Amino acid sequence: MRVFVTGAAGFIGRAVVQELLNNGHQVLGLARSDASVEIITKAGAEPHQGDLEDIESLKSGARIADGVIHLAFIHDFSDYAKAAAVDRAAIEAMGEVMAGTGKPLVIASGTMIVVKGKLATEDTEPDRSSPFAERARSADLVYTLSKEKKIRGSVIRLPPTVHGAEDKGFIPMLINAARQKGFVTYVGDGSARWPTVHRLDAAVLFRLALEKGTAGATYQAVAEQGVPTKDIMTVIGKHLRLPVEAKPLNEAVEAIGFLAHVVGSDNPTSSEKTQKELGWHPTQPKLLADMEANYFS
């Protein structure tokens, strides 16, 4: 299968590209810079010049492919609504040229869009009052395209931490914040839970959804249902030799900004249905072991 991958040069994208190539697929990777072209080419894939706001490049990539994996997202938390709007426009553009073909369109979403505080399954509805609710509208669009345009669309919810070597997500951000502040902080009693997945396990799931996912399905890329944030912060404190402090949310916000809201989110998530339907079985190291081995060298 020839697969068009947006975000192909990114942290998760590079793993997905390798997973696809290792399993006999060809990859056309969206490249928005010379650096991206180099990364995609070195991986053994074909670069496709363009970006998320270049609608014609998205359409042409999707048109000549047998399927699409959409990973790219503008991670601008200062204007999240705009980033989400760009995302929907990109999905709509690719969906337009895929209409009626039955081709797979797999997009990345997040577990943080669901109601917090109880175990979320693949059937758990998004929390429409959440700051992350804008991202849920991208998933809604894929469900609509699947139903009305005969596209085999599916949505993969990724945890707040997709970990592994070269991670540039929330864990490195928390490590950097601790270095700057001189202490590590968690919110409340630290019992808020984060689901996790290693990026290589996530890559396998994207391939499986592409190959045999059900139209309109939601899958959850979760290897660990919920690691207490206190445990994560304790590992950071140990390696940085810094004190680990509990703070109420308002004080945590003063200390580490918007990261406090993420740290304080209790987001336990199950992937039981995903594993059963697609035969996906995570095999990579768990978060805390990965942090110990790869995040402080």
Short mmCIF file of C-alpha atoms in Angstrom, two decimals:
data_model
loop_
_atom_site.label_atom_id
_atom_site.label_comp_id
_atom_site.label_asym_id
_atom_site.label_seq_id
_atom_site.Cartn_x
_atom_site.Cartn_y
_atom_site.Cartn_z
CA MET A 1 0.00 0.00 0.00
CA ARG A 2 1.26 3.52 -0.80
CA VAL A 3 0.60 5.61 2.31
CA PHE A 4 0.56 9.40 2.58
CA VAL A 5 1.80 10.39 6.06
CA THR A 6 1.52 13.91 7.42
CA GLY A 7 3.92 14.67 10.27
CA ALA A 8 6.24 12.03 8.78
CA ALA A 9 9.39 13.76 10.04
CA GLY A 10 8.09 14.17 13.59
CA PHE A 11 8.70 12.15 16.76
CA ILE A 12 5.78 9.76 16.21
CA GLY A 13 5.84 10.13 12.43
CA ARG A 14 9.37 8.77 12.07
CA ALA A 15 8.38 5.65 13.99
CA VAL A 16 5.23 5.22 11.90
CA VAL A 17 7.17 5.61 8.64
CA GLN A 18 9.67 2.94 9.73
CA GLU A 19 6.87 0.62 10.85
CA LEU A 20 5.12 0.96 7.49
CA LEU A 21 8.31 0.42 5.48
CA ASN A 22 9.26 -2.61 7.59
CA ASN A 23 5.89 -4.16 6.75
CA GLY A 24 6.04 -3.78 3.00
CA HIS A 25 4.29 -0.44 2.50
CA GLN A 26 5.56 2.53 0.51
CA VAL A 27 5.48 5.94 2.19
CA LEU A 28 4.91 9.42 0.82
CA GLY A 29 5.78 11.84 3.65
CA LEU A 30 4.57 15.44 3.87
CA ALA A 31 7.66 17.67 4.16
CA ARG A 32 7.44 21.37 5.06
CA SER A 33 11.17 22.10 5.14
CA ASP A 34 14.51 20.98 3.72
CA ALA A 35 15.25 19.34 7.06
CA SER A 36 12.02 17.32 6.81
CA VAL A 37 12.88 16.31 3.24
CA GLU A 38 16.25 15.00 4.47
CA ILE A 39 14.73 13.06 7.37
CA ILE A 40 12.05 11.45 5.20
CA THR A 41 14.48 10.60 2.41
CA LYS A 42 17.03 9.05 4.80
CA ALA A 43 14.25 6.90 6.26
CA GLY A 44 13.65 5.39 2.83
CA ALA A 45 10.40 7.23 2.10
CA GLU A 46 9.47 9.72 -0.62
CA PRO A 47 9.11 13.39 0.46
CA HIS A 48 6.05 15.36 -0.66
CA GLN A 49 6.53 19.13 -0.38
CA GLY A 50 3.83 21.05 1.49
CA ASP A 51 2.35 21.75 4.92
CA LEU A 52 -0.93 21.66 6.81
CA GLU A 53 -2.06 24.99 5.40
CA ASP A 54 -1.15 24.10 1.81
CA ILE A 55 -4.47 22.53 0.87
CA GLU A 56 -3.45 21.59 -2.66
CA SER A 57 -0.39 19.68 -1.43
CA LEU A 58 -2.60 17.73 0.95
CA LYS A 59 -5.10 16.93 -1.77
CA SER A 60 -2.44 15.79 -4.23
CA GLY A 61 -0.76 13.58 -1.63
CA ALA A 62 -4.04 11.96 -0.58
CA ARG A 63 -5.19 11.55 -4.19
CA ILE A 64 -2.23 9.44 -5.29
CA ALA A 65 -2.06 7.35 -2.12
CA ASP A 66 -3.88 4.16 -1.18
CA GLY A 67 -4.37 5.44 2.35
CA VAL A 68 -3.56 8.35 4.67
CA ILE A 69 -2.18 8.57 8.21
CA HIS A 70 -2.62 12.12 9.50
CA LEU A 71 -0.25 12.89 12.40
CA ALA A 72 0.70 16.53 11.84
CA PHE A 73 -0.76 19.14 14.20
CA ILE A 74 0.27 22.70 15.01
CA HIS A 75 1.07 22.48 18.73
CA ASP A 76 0.40 26.13 19.49
CA PHE A 77 -1.31 26.17 22.87
CA SER A 78 -1.58 29.98 22.73
CA ASP A 79 -4.11 29.66 19.89
CA TYR A 80 -5.43 26.13 20.17
CA ALA A 81 -8.70 26.95 18.40
CA LYS A 82 -6.82 28.09 15.29
CA ALA A 83 -4.58 25.01 15.33
CA ALA A 84 -7.65 22.78 15.55
CA ALA A 85 -9.34 24.69 12.71
CA VAL A 86 -6.28 24.16 10.49
CA ASP A 87 -6.42 20.47 11.40
CA ARG A 88 -10.07 20.17 10.36
CA ALA A 89 -9.43 22.00 7.09
CA ALA A 90 -6.61 19.57 6.33
CA ILE A 91 -8.81 16.54 7.06
CA GLU A 92 -11.63 17.95 4.97
CA ALA A 93 -9.29 18.57 2.03
CA MET A 94 -7.89 15.05 2.08
CA GLY A 95 -11.34 13.59 2.64
CA GLU A 96 -12.66 15.42 -0.40
CA VAL A 97 -10.33 13.61 -2.80
CA MET A 98 -10.78 10.27 -1.00
CA ALA A 99 -14.58 10.35 -1.11
CA GLY A 100 -16.20 7.20 -2.46
CA THR A 101 -12.96 5.22 -2.56
CA GLY A 102 -13.18 3.27 0.71
CA LYS A 103 -9.54 4.17 1.34
CA PRO A 104 -8.34 4.37 4.95
CA LEU A 105 -7.86 7.74 6.65
CA VAL A 106 -6.36 7.37 10.13
CA ILE A 107 -5.97 10.48 12.27
CA ALA A 108 -4.31 11.18 15.61
CA SER A 109 -6.37 12.57 18.46
CA GLY A 110 -5.89 12.54 22.24
CA THR A 111 -7.17 10.82 25.36
CA MET A 112 -7.32 14.21 27.07
CA ILE A 113 -10.48 15.10 25.13
CA VAL A 114 -12.62 12.74 27.26
CA VAL A 115 -14.26 13.29 30.65
CA LYS A 116 -11.64 13.04 33.40
CA GLY A 117 -11.63 11.10 36.65
CA LYS A 118 -12.96 7.73 35.50
CA LEU A 119 -11.66 5.01 33.21
CA ALA A 120 -12.22 6.07 29.62
CA THR A 121 -12.94 3.43 26.99
CA GLU A 122 -13.06 3.74 23.23
CA ASP A 123 -16.79 4.44 23.58
CA THR A 124 -16.38 7.30 26.08
CA GLU A 125 -17.68 10.55 24.61
CA PRO A 126 -15.50 13.68 24.51
CA ASP A 127 -15.92 16.31 27.19
CA ARG A 128 -17.29 19.17 25.09
CA SER A 129 -16.57 21.68 27.87
CA SER A 130 -12.85 20.81 27.96
CA PRO A 131 -10.17 23.15 26.57
CA PHE A 132 -9.22 20.18 24.39
CA ALA A 133 -12.74 19.87 22.94
CA GLU A 134 -11.70 21.65 19.73
CA ARG A 135 -9.59 18.61 18.86
CA ALA A 136 -12.66 16.40 19.24
CA ARG A 137 -14.25 18.19 16.30
CA SER A 138 -11.55 16.72 14.04
CA ALA A 139 -12.61 13.26 15.15
CA ASP A 140 -16.26 14.18 14.52
CA LEU A 141 -15.29 15.12 10.97
CA VAL A 142 -13.66 11.74 10.36
CA TYR A 143 -16.76 9.94 11.65
CA THR A 144 -18.91 12.00 9.29
CA LEU A 145 -16.62 11.35 6.32
CA SER A 146 -16.73 7.63 7.09
CA LYS A 147 -20.52 7.60 7.17
CA GLU A 148 -21.34 9.98 4.33
CA LYS A 149 -18.35 9.85 1.95
CA LYS A 150 -17.47 6.15 2.04
CA ILE A 151 -14.02 6.61 3.55
CA ARG A 152 -12.62 4.04 5.99
CA GLY A 153 -11.83 6.66 8.58
CA SER A 154 -10.63 5.93 12.11
CA VAL A 155 -9.38 7.95 15.07
CA ILE A 156 -6.50 6.99 17.34
CA ARG A 157 -6.45 8.71 20.72
CA LEU A 158 -2.90 9.20 21.95
CA PRO A 159 -2.05 9.64 25.66
CA PRO A 160 -0.55 12.87 27.05
CA THR A 161 2.82 11.12 27.00
CA VAL A 162 3.96 9.14 23.99
CA HIS A 163 7.42 8.31 25.23
CA GLY A 164 10.73 7.09 23.84
CA ALA A 165 14.18 8.32 22.87
CA GLU A 166 14.14 11.86 21.40
CA ASP A 167 10.80 12.69 23.06
CA LYS A 168 10.08 16.43 23.01
CA GLY A 169 6.65 16.28 24.63
CA PHE A 170 5.32 16.87 28.13
CA ILE A 171 7.93 14.83 30.04
CA PRO A 172 10.93 16.80 28.67
CA MET A 173 8.93 20.01 29.20
CA LEU A 174 8.40 19.08 32.86
CA ILE A 175 12.08 18.20 33.24
CA ASN A 176 13.09 21.57 31.78
CA ALA A 177 10.59 23.42 34.00
CA ALA A 178 12.02 21.67 37.08
CA ARG A 179 15.57 22.66 36.11
CA GLN A 180 14.50 26.28 35.67
CA LYS A 181 12.52 26.46 38.92
CA GLY A 182 14.82 24.40 41.11
CA PHE A 183 12.05 22.06 42.24
CA VAL A 184 9.63 19.48 40.86
CA THR A 185 5.91 19.91 41.42
CA TYR A 186 2.77 17.83 41.18
CA VAL A 187 -0.83 18.90 41.73
CA GLY A 188 -2.76 18.02 44.88
CA ASP A 189 -1.83 14.60 46.23
CA GLY A 190 -0.32 13.50 42.93
CA SER A 191 -2.91 10.78 42.36
CA ALA A 192 -3.94 12.12 38.92
CA ARG A 193 -3.18 9.36 36.42
CA TRP A 194 -1.69 9.60 32.94
CA PRO A 195 -2.14 6.84 30.38
CA THR A 196 1.07 6.17 28.45
CA VAL A 197 2.40 4.46 25.33
CA HIS A 198 5.84 4.00 23.80
CA ARG A 199 6.09 5.57 20.36
CA LEU A 200 7.09 2.25 18.74
CA ASP A 201 3.95 0.59 20.11
CA ALA A 202 1.88 3.55 18.90
CA ALA A 203 3.41 3.16 15.44
CA VAL A 204 2.27 -0.45 15.27
CA LEU A 205 -1.27 0.60 16.13
CA PHE A 206 -1.36 3.21 13.37
CA ARG A 207 -0.30 0.53 10.88
CA LEU A 208 -2.92 -1.92 12.11
CA ALA A 209 -5.67 0.70 11.92
CA LEU A 210 -4.57 1.53 8.39
CA GLU A 211 -4.59 -2.11 7.33
CA LYS A 212 -7.74 -3.37 9.00
CA GLY A 213 -9.42 -0.66 11.05
CA THR A 214 -13.19 -0.32 10.95
CA ALA A 215 -14.82 2.72 9.34
CA GLY A 216 -15.85 5.21 12.01
CA ALA A 217 -13.91 3.47 14.78
CA THR A 218 -12.10 5.00 17.73
CA TYR A 219 -8.95 3.29 18.97
CA GLN A 220 -6.85 4.10 22.03
CA ALA A 221 -3.05 3.86 21.91
CA VAL A 222 -2.65 3.04 25.58
CA ALA A 223 -0.14 0.59 27.03
CA GLU A 224 -0.50 1.68 30.68
CA GLN A 225 -3.96 2.77 31.85
CA GLY A 226 -2.75 5.30 34.39
CA VAL A 227 0.60 6.17 35.93
CA PRO A 228 0.22 8.50 38.96
CA THR A 229 1.79 11.86 38.23
CA LYS A 230 3.47 11.79 41.64
CA ASP A 231 5.45 8.74 40.47
CA ILE A 232 6.52 10.57 37.30
CA MET A 233 7.61 13.64 39.25
CA THR A 234 9.44 11.53 41.81
CA VAL A 235 11.61 10.03 39.05
CA ILE A 236 12.34 13.54 37.74
CA GLY A 237 13.24 14.78 41.22
CA LYS A 238 15.52 11.82 41.87
CA HIS A 239 17.53 12.25 38.68
CA LEU A 240 17.75 16.04 38.92
CA ARG A 241 18.42 15.88 42.67
CA LEU A 242 15.68 18.42 43.28
CA PRO A 243 12.91 18.55 45.91
CA VAL A 244 9.49 17.25 44.85
CA GLU A 245 6.67 19.47 46.10
CA ALA A 246 2.90 19.05 46.20
CA LYS A 247 0.98 22.21 45.32
CA PRO A 248 -2.66 23.17 44.86
CA LEU A 249 -3.56 23.86 41.24
CA ASN A 250 -3.39 27.66 41.49
CA GLU A 251 0.14 27.56 42.94
CA ALA A 252 1.22 24.94 40.43
CA VAL A 253 0.00 27.20 37.61
CA GLU A 254 2.13 30.03 39.01
CA ALA A 255 5.14 27.69 39.06
CA ILE A 256 4.87 25.81 35.73
CA GLY A 257 2.11 27.56 33.80
CA PHE A 258 -0.32 25.61 31.60
CA LEU A 259 1.60 22.39 32.30
CA ALA A 260 -0.06 22.36 35.73
CA HIS A 261 -3.46 21.74 34.14
CA VAL A 262 -2.06 18.74 32.26
CA VAL A 263 -0.27 17.39 35.35
CA GLY A 264 -3.48 17.75 37.35
CA SER A 265 -5.65 15.92 34.82
CA ASP A 266 -6.78 12.47 35.96
CA ASN A 267 -7.04 10.65 32.63
CA PRO A 268 -7.09 6.85 33.18
CA THR A 269 -7.74 5.18 29.84
CA SER A 270 -8.31 1.63 28.62
CA SER A 271 -7.29 0.07 25.31
CA GLU A 272 -8.96 -3.30 25.90
CA LYS A 273 -11.34 -2.95 22.95
CA THR A 274 -8.54 -1.70 20.67
CA GLN A 275 -6.29 -4.61 21.55
CA LYS A 276 -9.06 -7.13 21.01
CA GLU A 277 -10.28 -5.72 17.69
CA LEU A 278 -6.91 -5.08 16.02
CA GLY A 279 -4.73 -7.67 17.75
CA TRP A 280 -2.49 -4.90 19.08
CA HIS A 281 -0.27 -5.88 22.01
CA PRO A 282 2.19 -3.28 23.39
CA THR A 283 5.64 -4.78 23.98
CA GLN A 284 7.93 -1.78 24.54
CA PRO A 285 9.27 -0.48 27.90
CA LYS A 286 6.83 1.22 30.25
CA LEU A 287 7.07 4.95 30.99
CA LEU A 288 9.00 5.02 34.28
CA ALA A 289 11.58 2.48 33.07
CA ASP A 290 11.98 4.42 29.83
CA MET A 291 12.48 7.66 31.75
CA GLU A 292 15.12 6.07 33.96
CA ALA A 293 17.00 4.76 30.91
CA ASN A 294 16.65 7.54 28.35
CA TYR A 295 15.55 10.90 29.74
CA PHE A 296 18.45 12.12 31.88
CA SER A 297 21.65 11.22 30.02
#
